[in-house]
Coordinates of C-alpha atoms in Angstrom, one line a residue:
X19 CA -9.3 -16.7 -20.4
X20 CA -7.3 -14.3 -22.7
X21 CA -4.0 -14.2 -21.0
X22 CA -0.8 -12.1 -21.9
X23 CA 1.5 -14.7 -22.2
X24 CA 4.5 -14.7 -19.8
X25 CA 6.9 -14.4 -22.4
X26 CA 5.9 -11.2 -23.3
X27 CA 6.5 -9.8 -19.8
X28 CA 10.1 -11.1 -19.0
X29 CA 10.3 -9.6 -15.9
X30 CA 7.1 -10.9 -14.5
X31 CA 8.1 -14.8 -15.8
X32 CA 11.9 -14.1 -13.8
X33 CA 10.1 -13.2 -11.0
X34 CA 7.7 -16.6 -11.3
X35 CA 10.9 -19.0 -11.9
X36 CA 12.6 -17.4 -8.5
X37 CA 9.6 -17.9 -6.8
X38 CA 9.0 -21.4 -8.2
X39 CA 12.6 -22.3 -7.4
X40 CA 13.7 -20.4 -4.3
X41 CA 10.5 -19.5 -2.4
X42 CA 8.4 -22.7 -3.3
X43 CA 5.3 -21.7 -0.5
X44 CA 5.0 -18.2 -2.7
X45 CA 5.3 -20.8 -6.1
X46 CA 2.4 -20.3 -7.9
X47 CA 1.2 -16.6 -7.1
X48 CA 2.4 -15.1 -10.0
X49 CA 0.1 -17.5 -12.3
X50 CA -2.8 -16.7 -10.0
X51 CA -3.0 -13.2 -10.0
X52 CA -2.7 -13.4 -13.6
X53 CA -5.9 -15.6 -13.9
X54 CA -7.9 -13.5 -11.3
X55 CA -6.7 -10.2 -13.6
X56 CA -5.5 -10.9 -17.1
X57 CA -3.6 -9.3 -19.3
X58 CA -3.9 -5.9 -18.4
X59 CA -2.7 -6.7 -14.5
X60 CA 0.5 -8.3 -16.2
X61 CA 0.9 -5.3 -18.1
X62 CA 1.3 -2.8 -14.5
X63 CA 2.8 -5.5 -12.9
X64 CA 5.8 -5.3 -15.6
X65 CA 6.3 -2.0 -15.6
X66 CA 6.8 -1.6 -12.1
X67 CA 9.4 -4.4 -12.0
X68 CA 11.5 -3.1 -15.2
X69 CA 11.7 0.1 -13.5
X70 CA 12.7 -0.5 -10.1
X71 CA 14.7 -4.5 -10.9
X72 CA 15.9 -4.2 -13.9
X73 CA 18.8 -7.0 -12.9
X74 CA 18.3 -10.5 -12.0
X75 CA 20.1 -9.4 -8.5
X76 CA 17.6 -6.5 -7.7
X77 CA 14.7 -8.8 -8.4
X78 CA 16.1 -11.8 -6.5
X79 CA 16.6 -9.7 -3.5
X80 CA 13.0 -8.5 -3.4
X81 CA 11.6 -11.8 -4.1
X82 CA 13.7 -12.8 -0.8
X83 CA 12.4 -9.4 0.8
X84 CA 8.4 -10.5 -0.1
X85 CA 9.0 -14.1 0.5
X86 CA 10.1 -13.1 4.5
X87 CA 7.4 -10.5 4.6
X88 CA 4.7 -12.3 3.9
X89 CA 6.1 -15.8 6.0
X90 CA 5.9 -13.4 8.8
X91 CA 3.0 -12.1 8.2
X92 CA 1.0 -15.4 7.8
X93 CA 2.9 -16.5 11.4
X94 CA 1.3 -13.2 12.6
X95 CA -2.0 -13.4 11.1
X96 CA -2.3 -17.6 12.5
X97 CA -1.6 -16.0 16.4
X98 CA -4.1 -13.1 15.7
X99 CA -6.5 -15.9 14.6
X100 CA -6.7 -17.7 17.9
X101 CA -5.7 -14.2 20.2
X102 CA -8.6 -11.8 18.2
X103 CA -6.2 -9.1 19.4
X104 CA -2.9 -7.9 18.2
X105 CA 0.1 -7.7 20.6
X106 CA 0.1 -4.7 23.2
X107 CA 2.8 -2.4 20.9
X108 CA 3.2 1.1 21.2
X109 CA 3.8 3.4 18.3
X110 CA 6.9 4.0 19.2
X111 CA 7.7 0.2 19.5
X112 CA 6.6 0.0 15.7
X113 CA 8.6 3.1 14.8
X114 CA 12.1 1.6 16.3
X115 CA 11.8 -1.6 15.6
X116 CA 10.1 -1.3 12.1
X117 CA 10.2 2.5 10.6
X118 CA 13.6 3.7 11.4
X119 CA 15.3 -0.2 11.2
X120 CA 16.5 0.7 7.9
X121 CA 18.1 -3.1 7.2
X122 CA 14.9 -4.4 7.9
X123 CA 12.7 -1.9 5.8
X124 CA 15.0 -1.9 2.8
X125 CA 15.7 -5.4 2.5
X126 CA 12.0 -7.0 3.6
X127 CA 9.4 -4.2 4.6
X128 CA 9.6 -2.1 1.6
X129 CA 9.8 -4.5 -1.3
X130 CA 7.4 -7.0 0.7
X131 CA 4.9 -4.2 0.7
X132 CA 5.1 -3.1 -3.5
X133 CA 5.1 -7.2 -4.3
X134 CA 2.3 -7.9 -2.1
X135 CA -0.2 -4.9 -4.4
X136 CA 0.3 -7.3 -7.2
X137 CA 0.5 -10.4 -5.5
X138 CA -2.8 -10.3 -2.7
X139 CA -5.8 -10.3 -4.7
X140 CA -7.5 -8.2 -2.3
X141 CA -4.6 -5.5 -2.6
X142 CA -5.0 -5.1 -6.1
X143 CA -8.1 -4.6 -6.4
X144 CA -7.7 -1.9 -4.1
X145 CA -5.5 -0.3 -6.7
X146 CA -8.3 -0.9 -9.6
X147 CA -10.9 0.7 -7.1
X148 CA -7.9 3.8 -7.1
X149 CA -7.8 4.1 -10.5
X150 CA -11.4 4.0 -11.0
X151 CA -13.0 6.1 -8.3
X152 CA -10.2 8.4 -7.5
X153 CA -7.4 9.0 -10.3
X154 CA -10.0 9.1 -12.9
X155 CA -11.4 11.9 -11.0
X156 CA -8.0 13.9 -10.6
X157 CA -7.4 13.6 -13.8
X158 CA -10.2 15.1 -15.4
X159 CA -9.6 17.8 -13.0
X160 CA -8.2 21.8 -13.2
X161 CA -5.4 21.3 -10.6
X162 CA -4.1 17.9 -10.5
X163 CA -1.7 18.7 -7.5
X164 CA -1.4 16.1 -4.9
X165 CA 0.0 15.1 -1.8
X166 CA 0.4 10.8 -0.3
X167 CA 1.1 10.6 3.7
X168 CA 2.6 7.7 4.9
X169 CA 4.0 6.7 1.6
X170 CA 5.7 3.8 2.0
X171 CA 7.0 2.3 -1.3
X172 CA 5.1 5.7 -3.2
X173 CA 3.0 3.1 -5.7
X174 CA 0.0 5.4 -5.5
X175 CA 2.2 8.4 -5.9
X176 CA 3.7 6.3 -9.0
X177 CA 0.5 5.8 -10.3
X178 CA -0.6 9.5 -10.4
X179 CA 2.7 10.6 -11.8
X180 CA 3.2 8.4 -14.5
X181 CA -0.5 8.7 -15.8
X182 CA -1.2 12.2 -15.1
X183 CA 1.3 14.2 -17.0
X184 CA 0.4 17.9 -15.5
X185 CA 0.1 16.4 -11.8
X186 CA 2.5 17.6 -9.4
X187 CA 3.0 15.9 -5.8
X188 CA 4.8 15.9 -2.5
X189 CA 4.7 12.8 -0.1
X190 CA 5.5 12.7 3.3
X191 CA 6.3 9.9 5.6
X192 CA 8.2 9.7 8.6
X193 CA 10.7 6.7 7.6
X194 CA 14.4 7.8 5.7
X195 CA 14.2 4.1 4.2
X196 CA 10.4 5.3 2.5
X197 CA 11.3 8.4 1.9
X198 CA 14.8 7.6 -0.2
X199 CA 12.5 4.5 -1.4
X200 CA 9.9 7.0 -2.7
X201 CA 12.9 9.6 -4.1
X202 CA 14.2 6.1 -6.2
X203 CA 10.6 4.6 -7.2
X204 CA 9.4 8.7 -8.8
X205 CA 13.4 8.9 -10.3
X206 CA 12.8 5.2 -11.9
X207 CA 9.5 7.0 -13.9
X208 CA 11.2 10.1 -15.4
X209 CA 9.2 12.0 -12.6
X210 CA 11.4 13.4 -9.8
X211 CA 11.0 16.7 -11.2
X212 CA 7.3 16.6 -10.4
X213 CA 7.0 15.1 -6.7
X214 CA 8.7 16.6 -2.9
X215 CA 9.5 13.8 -0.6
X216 CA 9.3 15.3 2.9
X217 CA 10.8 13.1 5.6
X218 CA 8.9 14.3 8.7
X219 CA 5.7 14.0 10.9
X220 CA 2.5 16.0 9.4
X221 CA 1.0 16.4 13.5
X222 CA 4.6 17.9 13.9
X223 CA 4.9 19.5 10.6
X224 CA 1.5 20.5 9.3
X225 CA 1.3 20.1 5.3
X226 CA 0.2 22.7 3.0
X227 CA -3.7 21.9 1.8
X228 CA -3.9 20.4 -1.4
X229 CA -7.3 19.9 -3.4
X230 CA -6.0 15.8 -4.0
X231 CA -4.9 13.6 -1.2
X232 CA -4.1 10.1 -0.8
X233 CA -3.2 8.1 2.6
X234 CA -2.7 4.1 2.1
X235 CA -2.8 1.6 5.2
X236 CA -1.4 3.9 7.7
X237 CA -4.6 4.3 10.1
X238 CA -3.6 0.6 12.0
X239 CA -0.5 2.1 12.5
X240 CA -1.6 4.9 14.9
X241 CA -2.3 5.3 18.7
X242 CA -5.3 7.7 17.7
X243 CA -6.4 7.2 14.1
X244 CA -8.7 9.9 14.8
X245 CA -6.4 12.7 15.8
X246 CA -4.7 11.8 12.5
X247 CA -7.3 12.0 10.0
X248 CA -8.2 15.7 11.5
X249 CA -4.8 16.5 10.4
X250 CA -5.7 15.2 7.2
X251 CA -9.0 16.9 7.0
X252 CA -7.1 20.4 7.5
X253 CA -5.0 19.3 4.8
X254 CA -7.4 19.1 2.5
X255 CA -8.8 21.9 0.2
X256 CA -12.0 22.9 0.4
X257 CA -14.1 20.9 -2.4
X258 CA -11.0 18.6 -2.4
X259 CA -11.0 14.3 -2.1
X260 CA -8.8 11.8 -0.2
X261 CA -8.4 8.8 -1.1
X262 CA -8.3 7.0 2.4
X263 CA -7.5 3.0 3.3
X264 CA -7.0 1.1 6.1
X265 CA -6.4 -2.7 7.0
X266 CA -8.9 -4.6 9.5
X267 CA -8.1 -7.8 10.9
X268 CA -4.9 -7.8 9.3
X269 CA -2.0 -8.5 11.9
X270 CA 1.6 -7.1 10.9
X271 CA 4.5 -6.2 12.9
X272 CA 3.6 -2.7 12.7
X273 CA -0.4 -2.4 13.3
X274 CA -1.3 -1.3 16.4
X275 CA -4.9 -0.5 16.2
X276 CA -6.9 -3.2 15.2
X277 CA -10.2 -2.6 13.0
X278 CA -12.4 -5.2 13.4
X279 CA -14.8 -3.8 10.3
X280 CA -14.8 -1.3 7.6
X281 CA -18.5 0.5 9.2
X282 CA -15.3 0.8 12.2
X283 CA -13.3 3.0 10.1
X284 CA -16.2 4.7 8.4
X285 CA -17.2 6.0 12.1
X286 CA -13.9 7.5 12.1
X287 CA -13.6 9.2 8.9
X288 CA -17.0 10.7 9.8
X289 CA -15.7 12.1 13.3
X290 CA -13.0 13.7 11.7
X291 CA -15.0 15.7 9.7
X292 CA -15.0 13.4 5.8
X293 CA -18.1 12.6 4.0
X294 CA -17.9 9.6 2.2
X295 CA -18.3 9.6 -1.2
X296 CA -17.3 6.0 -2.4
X297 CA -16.2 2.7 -0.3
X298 CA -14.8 -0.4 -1.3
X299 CA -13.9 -3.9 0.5
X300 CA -12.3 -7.2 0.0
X301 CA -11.2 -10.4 1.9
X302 CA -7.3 -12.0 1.7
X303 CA -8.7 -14.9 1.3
X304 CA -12.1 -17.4 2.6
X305 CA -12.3 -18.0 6.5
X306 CA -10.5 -21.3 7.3
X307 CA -13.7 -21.3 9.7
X308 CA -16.9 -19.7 10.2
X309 CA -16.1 -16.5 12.6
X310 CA -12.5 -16.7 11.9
X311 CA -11.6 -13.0 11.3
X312 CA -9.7 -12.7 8.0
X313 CA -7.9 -9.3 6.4
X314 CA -9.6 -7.3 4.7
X315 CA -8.6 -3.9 2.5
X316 CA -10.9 -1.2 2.8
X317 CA -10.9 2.2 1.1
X318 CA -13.0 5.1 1.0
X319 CA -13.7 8.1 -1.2
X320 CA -14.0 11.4 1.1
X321 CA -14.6 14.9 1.0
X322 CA -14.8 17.5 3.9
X323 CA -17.9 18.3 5.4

């Protein structure tokens, strides 16, 4: 296979020597992902990491901040294997103790999150089915103004920005930890001229419509998943697209609603009012067992009806 050699991404070889030295069970992911992907996977993957950890400090502390994300999410994941349900949590349980626990979103949940796109196999091919299906379709487009709920670590945000030049965006999530996260990740590409970070609740707040809009594994989050994609159904422009994902059988400290399939989530977009255009889905990883429910990324390509 025609791999970029390491060398030639310095950032992405520092990451591999901390993880091969101070996180041995994550020791080997960075060669992995660049076997499944090649060289143009180590290409994103060094950009992002020049930009937001430049120094060998920065990138330690979000190898840490992965390496306790994902433990905990594997402990999680081997309990939801043998339960088949996730803990009885409220939303607002999830909020305190995850959203607005700012030592724990800035030092695990946040950088946890952006290394796990590269990372999880399944997570970035999510991205390539992003770039393929959706961006390619903004960018071709009149307006290329866009707006991400539930932003998180603003990746997808990133990813318009920094390869759309006329695109303009605003992002809203409900987290100050995301939202300075997102202000820092747009500033780190030259782009914080171009994107709005609003820190508040779009079922509070509604957004203005845009014709563009994306909304990345925040449906397991939610009491009523439904309620929230009307919202984001009125957001969107008539003739516009969302870009809309969600995690099934994936157990974090924050996912509430479980989806045990993607036809599950399809049912949902449809009672919102989206027609889907596209869909996409990929396993974490084989069963350990037949019927042993395993994560899975799903995405879909919508318009309203």
């Amino acid at each position: 296979m025609d791999l970029q050699p390491l060398n030639d991404t310095p950032r992405v070889q520092s990451l591999r020597d901390v993880f091969a030295t101070r996180h041995r069970f994550s020791k080997g992911l960075v060669e992995r992902a660049q076997a499944a992907f090649g060289p143009a996977w180590s290409r994103d993957f060094e950009s992002m990491l020049v930009s937001l950890f430049p120094g060998d400090d920065r990138l330690g502390a979000a190898a840490r901040g992965y390496a306790a994300f994902a433990f905990d999410s594997m402990r999680r994941q081997k309990a939801f294997e043998a339960e088949r349900e996730y803990p009885n949590k409220t939303y607002a349980d999830a909020a305190r103790e995850v959203y607005f626990n700012e030592e724990h979103m800035e030092r695990e949940y946040l950088p946890g999150l952006l290394l796990s796109h590269f990372l999880w196999p399944h997570h970035y091919r999510q991205i390539q089915f992003f770039d393929t299906a959706f961006l390619s379709g903004l960018q071709r487009a009149e307006s290329a103004t866009f707006a991400e709920v539930g932003i998180g670590t603003a990746l997808f945000s990133r990813r318009i920005l920094e390869r759309t030049p006329s695109a303009r965006g605003d992002g809203y999530d409900i987290s100050p930890s995301s939202c300075r996260y997102a202000e820092q990740h747009v500033a780190a590409i030259g782009a914080a001229d171009r994107y709005v970070v609003h820190c508040q609740d779009i079922l509070e707040t509604p957004m203005t419509p845009v014709p563009w809009l994306v909304c990345v594994e925040v449906l397991e989050h939610l009491e009523d998943p439904v309620g929230f994609l009307r919202a984001l159904r009125s957001a969107l422009q008539p003739g516009g697209k969302a870009f809309i994902t969600a995690a099934i059988n994936a157990a974090h400290s924050d996912h509430i609603y479980l989806y045990r399939s993607a036809a599950e989530v399809e049912q949902d977009l449809e009672r919102a009012g989206f027609t889907i255009e596209q869909s996409f889905a990929a396993t974490a990883f084989a069963p350990p067992a037949p019927g042993v429910p395993v994560p899975v990324a799903a995405a879909f390509v919508a318009y309203a009806a």
